[in-house]
XYZ file of C-alpha atoms in Angstrom:
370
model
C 0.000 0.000 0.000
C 2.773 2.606 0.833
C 4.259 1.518 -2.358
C 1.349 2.527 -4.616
C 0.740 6.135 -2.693
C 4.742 6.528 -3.731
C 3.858 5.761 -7.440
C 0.836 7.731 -7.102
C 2.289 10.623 -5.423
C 4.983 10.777 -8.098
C 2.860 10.083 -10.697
C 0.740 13.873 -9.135
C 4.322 15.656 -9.103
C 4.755 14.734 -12.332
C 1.731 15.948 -14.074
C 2.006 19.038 -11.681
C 5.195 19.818 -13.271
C 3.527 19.401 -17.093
C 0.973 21.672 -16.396
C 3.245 24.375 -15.508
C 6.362 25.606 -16.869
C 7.082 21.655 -17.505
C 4.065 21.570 -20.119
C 6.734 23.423 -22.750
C 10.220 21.091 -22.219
C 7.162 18.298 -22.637
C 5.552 19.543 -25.667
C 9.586 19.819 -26.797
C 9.967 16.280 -26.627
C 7.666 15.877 -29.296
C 8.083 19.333 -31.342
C 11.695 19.681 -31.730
C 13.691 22.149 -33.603
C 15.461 21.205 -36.525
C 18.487 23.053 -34.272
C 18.053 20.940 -31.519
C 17.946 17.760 -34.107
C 21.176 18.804 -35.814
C 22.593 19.822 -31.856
C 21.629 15.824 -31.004
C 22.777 14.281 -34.022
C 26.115 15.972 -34.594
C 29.149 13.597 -34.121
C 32.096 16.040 -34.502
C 33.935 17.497 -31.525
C 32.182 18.695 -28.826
C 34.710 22.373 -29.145
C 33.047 23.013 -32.471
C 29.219 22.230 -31.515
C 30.251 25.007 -28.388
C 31.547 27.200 -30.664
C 28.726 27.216 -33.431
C 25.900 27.275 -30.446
C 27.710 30.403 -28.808
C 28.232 32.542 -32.235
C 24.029 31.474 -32.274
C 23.537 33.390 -28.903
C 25.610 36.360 -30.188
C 23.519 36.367 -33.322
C 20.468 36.343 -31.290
C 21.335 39.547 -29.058
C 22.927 41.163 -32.316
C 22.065 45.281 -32.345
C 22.136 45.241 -36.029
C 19.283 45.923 -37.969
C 18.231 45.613 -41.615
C 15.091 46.891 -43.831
C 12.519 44.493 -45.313
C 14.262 43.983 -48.812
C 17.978 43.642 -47.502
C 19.926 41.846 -50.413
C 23.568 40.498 -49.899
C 26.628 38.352 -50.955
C 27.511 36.621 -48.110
C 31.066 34.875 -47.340
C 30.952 31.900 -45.330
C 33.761 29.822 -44.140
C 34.146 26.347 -42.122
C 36.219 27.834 -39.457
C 34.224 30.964 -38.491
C 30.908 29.203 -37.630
C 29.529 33.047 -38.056
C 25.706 33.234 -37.829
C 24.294 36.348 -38.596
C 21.408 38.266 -36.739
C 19.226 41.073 -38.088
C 16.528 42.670 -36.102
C 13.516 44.255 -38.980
C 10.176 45.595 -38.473
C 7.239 43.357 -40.006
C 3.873 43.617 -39.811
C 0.865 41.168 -39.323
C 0.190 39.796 -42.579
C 3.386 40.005 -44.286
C 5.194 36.882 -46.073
C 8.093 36.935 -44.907
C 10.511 35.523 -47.360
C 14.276 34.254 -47.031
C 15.961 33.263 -49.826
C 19.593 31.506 -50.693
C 21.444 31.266 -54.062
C 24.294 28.958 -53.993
C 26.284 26.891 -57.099
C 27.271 24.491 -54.699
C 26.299 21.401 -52.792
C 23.689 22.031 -49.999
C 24.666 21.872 -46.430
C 22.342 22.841 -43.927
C 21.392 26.861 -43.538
C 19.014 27.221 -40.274
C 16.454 30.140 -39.871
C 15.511 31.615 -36.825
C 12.510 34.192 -37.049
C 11.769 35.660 -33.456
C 9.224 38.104 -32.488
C 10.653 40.861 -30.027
C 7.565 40.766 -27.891
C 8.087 36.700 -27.526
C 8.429 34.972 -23.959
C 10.585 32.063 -23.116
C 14.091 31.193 -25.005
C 12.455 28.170 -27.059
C 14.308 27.341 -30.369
C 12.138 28.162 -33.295
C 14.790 26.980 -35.535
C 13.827 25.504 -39.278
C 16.104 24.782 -42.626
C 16.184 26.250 -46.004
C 14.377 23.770 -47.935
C 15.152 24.348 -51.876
C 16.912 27.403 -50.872
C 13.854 29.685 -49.730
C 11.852 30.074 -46.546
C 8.538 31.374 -45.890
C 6.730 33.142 -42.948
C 3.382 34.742 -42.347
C 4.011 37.301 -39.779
C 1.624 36.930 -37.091
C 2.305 40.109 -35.218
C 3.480 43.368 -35.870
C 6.792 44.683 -34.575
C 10.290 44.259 -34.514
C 11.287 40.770 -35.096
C 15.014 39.133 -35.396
C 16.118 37.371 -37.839
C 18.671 34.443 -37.634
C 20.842 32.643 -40.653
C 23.304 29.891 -39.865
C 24.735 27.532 -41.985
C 25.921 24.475 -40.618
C 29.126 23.555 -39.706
C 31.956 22.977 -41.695
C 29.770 25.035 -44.334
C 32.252 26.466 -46.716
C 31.079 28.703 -49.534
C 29.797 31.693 -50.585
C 26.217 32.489 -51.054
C 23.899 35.015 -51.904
C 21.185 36.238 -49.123
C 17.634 38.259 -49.696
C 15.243 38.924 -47.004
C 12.063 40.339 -47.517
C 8.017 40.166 -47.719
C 5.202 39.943 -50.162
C 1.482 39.877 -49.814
C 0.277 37.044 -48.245
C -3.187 37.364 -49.930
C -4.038 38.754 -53.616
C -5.510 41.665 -54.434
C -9.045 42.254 -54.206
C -9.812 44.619 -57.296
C -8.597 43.285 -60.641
C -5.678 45.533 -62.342
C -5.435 47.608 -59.033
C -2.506 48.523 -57.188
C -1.496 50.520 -54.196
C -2.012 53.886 -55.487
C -5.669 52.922 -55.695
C -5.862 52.206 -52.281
C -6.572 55.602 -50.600
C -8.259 55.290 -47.973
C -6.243 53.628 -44.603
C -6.814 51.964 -41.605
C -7.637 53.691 -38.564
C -9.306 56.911 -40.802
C -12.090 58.629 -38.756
C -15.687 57.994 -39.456
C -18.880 59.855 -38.303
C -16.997 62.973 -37.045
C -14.985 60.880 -34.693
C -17.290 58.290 -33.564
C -15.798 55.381 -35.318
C -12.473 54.390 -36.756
C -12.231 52.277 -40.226
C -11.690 49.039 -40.064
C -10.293 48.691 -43.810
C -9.192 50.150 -46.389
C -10.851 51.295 -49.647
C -9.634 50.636 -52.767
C -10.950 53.120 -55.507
C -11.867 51.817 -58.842
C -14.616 52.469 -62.006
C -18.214 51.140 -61.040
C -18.018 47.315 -62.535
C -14.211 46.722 -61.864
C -14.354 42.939 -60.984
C -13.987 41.922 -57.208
C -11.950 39.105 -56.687
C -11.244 36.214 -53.842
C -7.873 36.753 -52.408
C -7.861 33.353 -51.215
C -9.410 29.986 -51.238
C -12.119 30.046 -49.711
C -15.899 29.755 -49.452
C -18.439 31.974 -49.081
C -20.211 32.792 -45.926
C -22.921 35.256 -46.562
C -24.140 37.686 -48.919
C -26.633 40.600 -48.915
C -27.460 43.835 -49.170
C -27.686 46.005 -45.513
C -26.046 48.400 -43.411
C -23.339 50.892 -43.859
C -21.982 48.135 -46.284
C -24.794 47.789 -48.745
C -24.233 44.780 -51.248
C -21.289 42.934 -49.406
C -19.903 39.134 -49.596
C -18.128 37.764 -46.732
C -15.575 35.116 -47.367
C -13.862 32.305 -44.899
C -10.185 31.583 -45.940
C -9.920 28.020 -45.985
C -6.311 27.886 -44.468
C -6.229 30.511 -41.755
C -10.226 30.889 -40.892
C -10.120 34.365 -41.310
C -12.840 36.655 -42.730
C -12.643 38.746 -45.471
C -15.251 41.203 -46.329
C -16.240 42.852 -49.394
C -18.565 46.312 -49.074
C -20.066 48.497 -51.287
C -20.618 46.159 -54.598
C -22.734 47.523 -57.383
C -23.519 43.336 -58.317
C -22.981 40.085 -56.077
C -21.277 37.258 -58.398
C -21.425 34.642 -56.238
C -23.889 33.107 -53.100
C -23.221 31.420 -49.830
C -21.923 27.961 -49.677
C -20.270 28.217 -52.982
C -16.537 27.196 -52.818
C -14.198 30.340 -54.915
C -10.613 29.759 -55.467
C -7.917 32.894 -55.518
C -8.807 35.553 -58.357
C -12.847 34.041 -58.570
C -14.921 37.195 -59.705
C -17.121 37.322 -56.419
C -18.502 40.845 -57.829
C -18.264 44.006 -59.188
C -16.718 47.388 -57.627
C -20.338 49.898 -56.799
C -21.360 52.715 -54.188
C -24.153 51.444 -52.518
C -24.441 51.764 -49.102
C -23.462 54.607 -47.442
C -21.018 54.687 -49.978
C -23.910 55.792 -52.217
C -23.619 59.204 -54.176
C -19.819 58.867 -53.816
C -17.024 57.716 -55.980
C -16.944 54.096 -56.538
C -14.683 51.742 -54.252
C -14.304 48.761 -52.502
C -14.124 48.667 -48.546
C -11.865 45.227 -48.028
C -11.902 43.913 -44.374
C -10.266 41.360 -42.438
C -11.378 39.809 -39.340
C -9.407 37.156 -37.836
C -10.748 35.177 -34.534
C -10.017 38.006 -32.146
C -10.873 41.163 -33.715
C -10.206 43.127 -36.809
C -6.994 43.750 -38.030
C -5.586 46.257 -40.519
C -5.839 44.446 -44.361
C -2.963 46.730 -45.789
C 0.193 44.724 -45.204
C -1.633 41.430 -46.668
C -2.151 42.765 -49.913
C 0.215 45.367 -49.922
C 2.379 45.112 -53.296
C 6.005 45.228 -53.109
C 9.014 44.747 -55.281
C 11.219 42.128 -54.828
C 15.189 42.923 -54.032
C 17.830 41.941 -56.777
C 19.820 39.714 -56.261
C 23.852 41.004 -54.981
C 26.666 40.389 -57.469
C 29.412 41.714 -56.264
C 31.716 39.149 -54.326
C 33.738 35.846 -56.330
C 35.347 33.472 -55.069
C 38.654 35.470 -55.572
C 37.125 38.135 -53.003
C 38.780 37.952 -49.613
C 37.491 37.261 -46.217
C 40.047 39.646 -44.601
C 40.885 43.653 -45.028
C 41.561 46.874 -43.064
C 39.393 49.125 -41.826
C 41.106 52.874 -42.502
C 41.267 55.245 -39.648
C 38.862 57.488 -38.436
C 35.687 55.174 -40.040
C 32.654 54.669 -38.131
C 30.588 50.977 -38.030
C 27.073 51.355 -38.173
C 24.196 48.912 -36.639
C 22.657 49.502 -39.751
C 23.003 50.790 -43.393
C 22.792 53.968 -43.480
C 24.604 57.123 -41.441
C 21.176 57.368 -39.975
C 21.860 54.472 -37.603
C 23.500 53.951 -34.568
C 27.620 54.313 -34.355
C 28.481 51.300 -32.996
C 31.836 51.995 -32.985
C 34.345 54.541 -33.979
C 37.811 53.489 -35.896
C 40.590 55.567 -34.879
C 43.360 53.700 -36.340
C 43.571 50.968 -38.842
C 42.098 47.851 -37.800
C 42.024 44.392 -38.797
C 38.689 42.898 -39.669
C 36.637 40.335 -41.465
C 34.381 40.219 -44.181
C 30.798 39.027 -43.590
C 28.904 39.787 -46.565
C 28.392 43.132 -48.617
C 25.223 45.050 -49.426
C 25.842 47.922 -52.577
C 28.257 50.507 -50.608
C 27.777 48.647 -47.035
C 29.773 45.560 -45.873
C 29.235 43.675 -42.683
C 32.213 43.418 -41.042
C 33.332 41.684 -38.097
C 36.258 43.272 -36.152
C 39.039 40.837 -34.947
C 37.929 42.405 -31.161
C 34.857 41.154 -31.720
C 32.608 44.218 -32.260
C 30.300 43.866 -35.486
C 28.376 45.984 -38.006
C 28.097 47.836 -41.409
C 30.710 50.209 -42.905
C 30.974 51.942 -45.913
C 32.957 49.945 -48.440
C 35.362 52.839 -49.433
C 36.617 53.014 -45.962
C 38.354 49.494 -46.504
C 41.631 48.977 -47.753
């Protein structure tokens, strides 16, 4: 008898200890990291595994920052381990997108993407699979942004960073410029806020699904007047569609991205003004600003500028200054009084990352290198 209230009293702690903070190193068992695979599975030297998990924690508490778009040639080498760390303001609804362009064989590149206003120090590590990565940014802010290749990883590769819309765009042939109307606006002398944005276009412009989807309802009320309401079939969200001169479409039916669901009208109290489209999204909690998911953007060339007769080493002249960023407009992280040794990280137009050989990191013009 004592020995089953022993197994039963351990058997409490232990559950105790799951649904606390012991409910995330459990979920962990079962969820790991591709970092924590690679960590487990590695067979080299224990010095090097040290080495490559420590230049990860410098990465991750790395002051530099980049702007959605960054484009680079970066030099990697099997002895540095370097992993590089970029802090860049996203917002919800972005696709964020990582891309690598390599002409060699294809070691292992792991991706961290943390948001700043995360808890806990959990590894949200994944790999470049076919050389690109994908994102949708769940919440707006400053998040950092972690590349790694593997170790022993020798070879030069080329780096982009940056988003797309992660939905289409809901008036056929329309762009950004047509879009003027924001989130946030004030309605009613004050009294409400808009929760869209309106996207101006001639009466009879088609409407289009921005996703797969199905429709929810239909109709012809309200401040909206004729307005379709459509359920994304991969996140749940709600997207709704105000102000249509025709409905193209009915509850129930199933539309697929670009579907004509109607055509661009006034009605409403829309009526007696231009033509537009009010666009809406309303995920599970509330409603959230549509822009950034179907905001267009160009996509950042790819950097050209390093062979593999480029070297890894150089001088920085005197009386240079390293940025956290590129651009004079950022931080100094450092001034140069006399010439210094340093390392080349990867290079950006006029800016190179650099790595001093005291350890202190960030961009610098390229004509203040020797």
């Amino acid at each position: 008898m004592k020995s089953f209230k022993s197994l039963l009293l351990l058997i409490m702690l232990f559950f105790l200890a799951v649904s606390c903070d012991g409910l995330k190193t459990a979920k962990n068992i079962f969820e790991t990291s591709e970092r924590v695979k690679y960590e487990r599975s590695f067979k080299g030297s224990d010095s090097l595994m040290n080495q490559w998990k420590t230049n990860y924690s410098l990465a991750r508490n790395s002051r530099l920052t980049i702007e959605d778009g960054f484009s680079a040639d970066v030099l990697s080498d099997s002895i540095s381990l370097h992993a590089f760390g970029y802090d860049v303001e996203l917002k919800k609804g972005d696709l964020l997108i990582i891309e690598i362009v390599r002409d060699y064989s294809e070691p292992k590149i792991f991706i961290d993407v943390i948001a700043e206003s995360s808890t806990g120090d959990v590894s949200q590590s994944n790999l470049i699979k076919d050389n690109r990565f994908t994102k949708l940014i769940e919440n707006s802010g400053l998040h950092k942004v972690i590349i790694q290749p593997e170790i022993k990883c020798n070879g030069n590769f080329k780096l982009r960073i940056y988003t797309q819309p992660s939905l289409g765009f809901p008036v056929a042939g329309k762009g950004n410029r047509d879009v003027q109307s924001f989130w946030g606006a004030s309605r009613d002398g004050g009294n409400r806020n808009h929760e869209g944005v309106d996207i101006f276009a001639a009466k009879g412009t088609p409407v289009v699904a921005v996703a797969n989807g199905f429709v929810t309802r239909t109709g012809n009320q309200g401040l909206g007047g004729k307005q379709v309401w459509l359920r994304d079939s991969s996140s749940g969200d709600a997207y709704y569609y105000a102000h249509l001169d025709s409905i193209l479409t009915e509850s129930g039916k199933q539309v697929s991205i670009n579907d004509t669901i109607g055509l661009v009208g006034n009605t409403g109290n829309a009526a007696g003004g231009l033509p537009h489209l009010h666009f809406g999204i309303y995920t599970s909690s509330d409603a959230v600003d549509p822009y950034p998911y179907i905001r267009k953007r160009d996509v950042p060339k790819v950097m050209n500028v390093i062979n593999k007769t480029n070297r890894i080493e150089t001088t920085i002249k005197a009386k240079s200054k390293i940025y956290s960023g590129l651009g004079e407009k950022y931080e100094v992280i450092q001034k140069i009084n006399t010439k210094t040794k340093a390392k080349i990280l990867a290079v950006s137009g006029k800016w190179v990352h650099i790595k001093t050989f005291d350890g202190n990191e960030g961009f610098i013009l390229k004509e203040r290198l020797d």
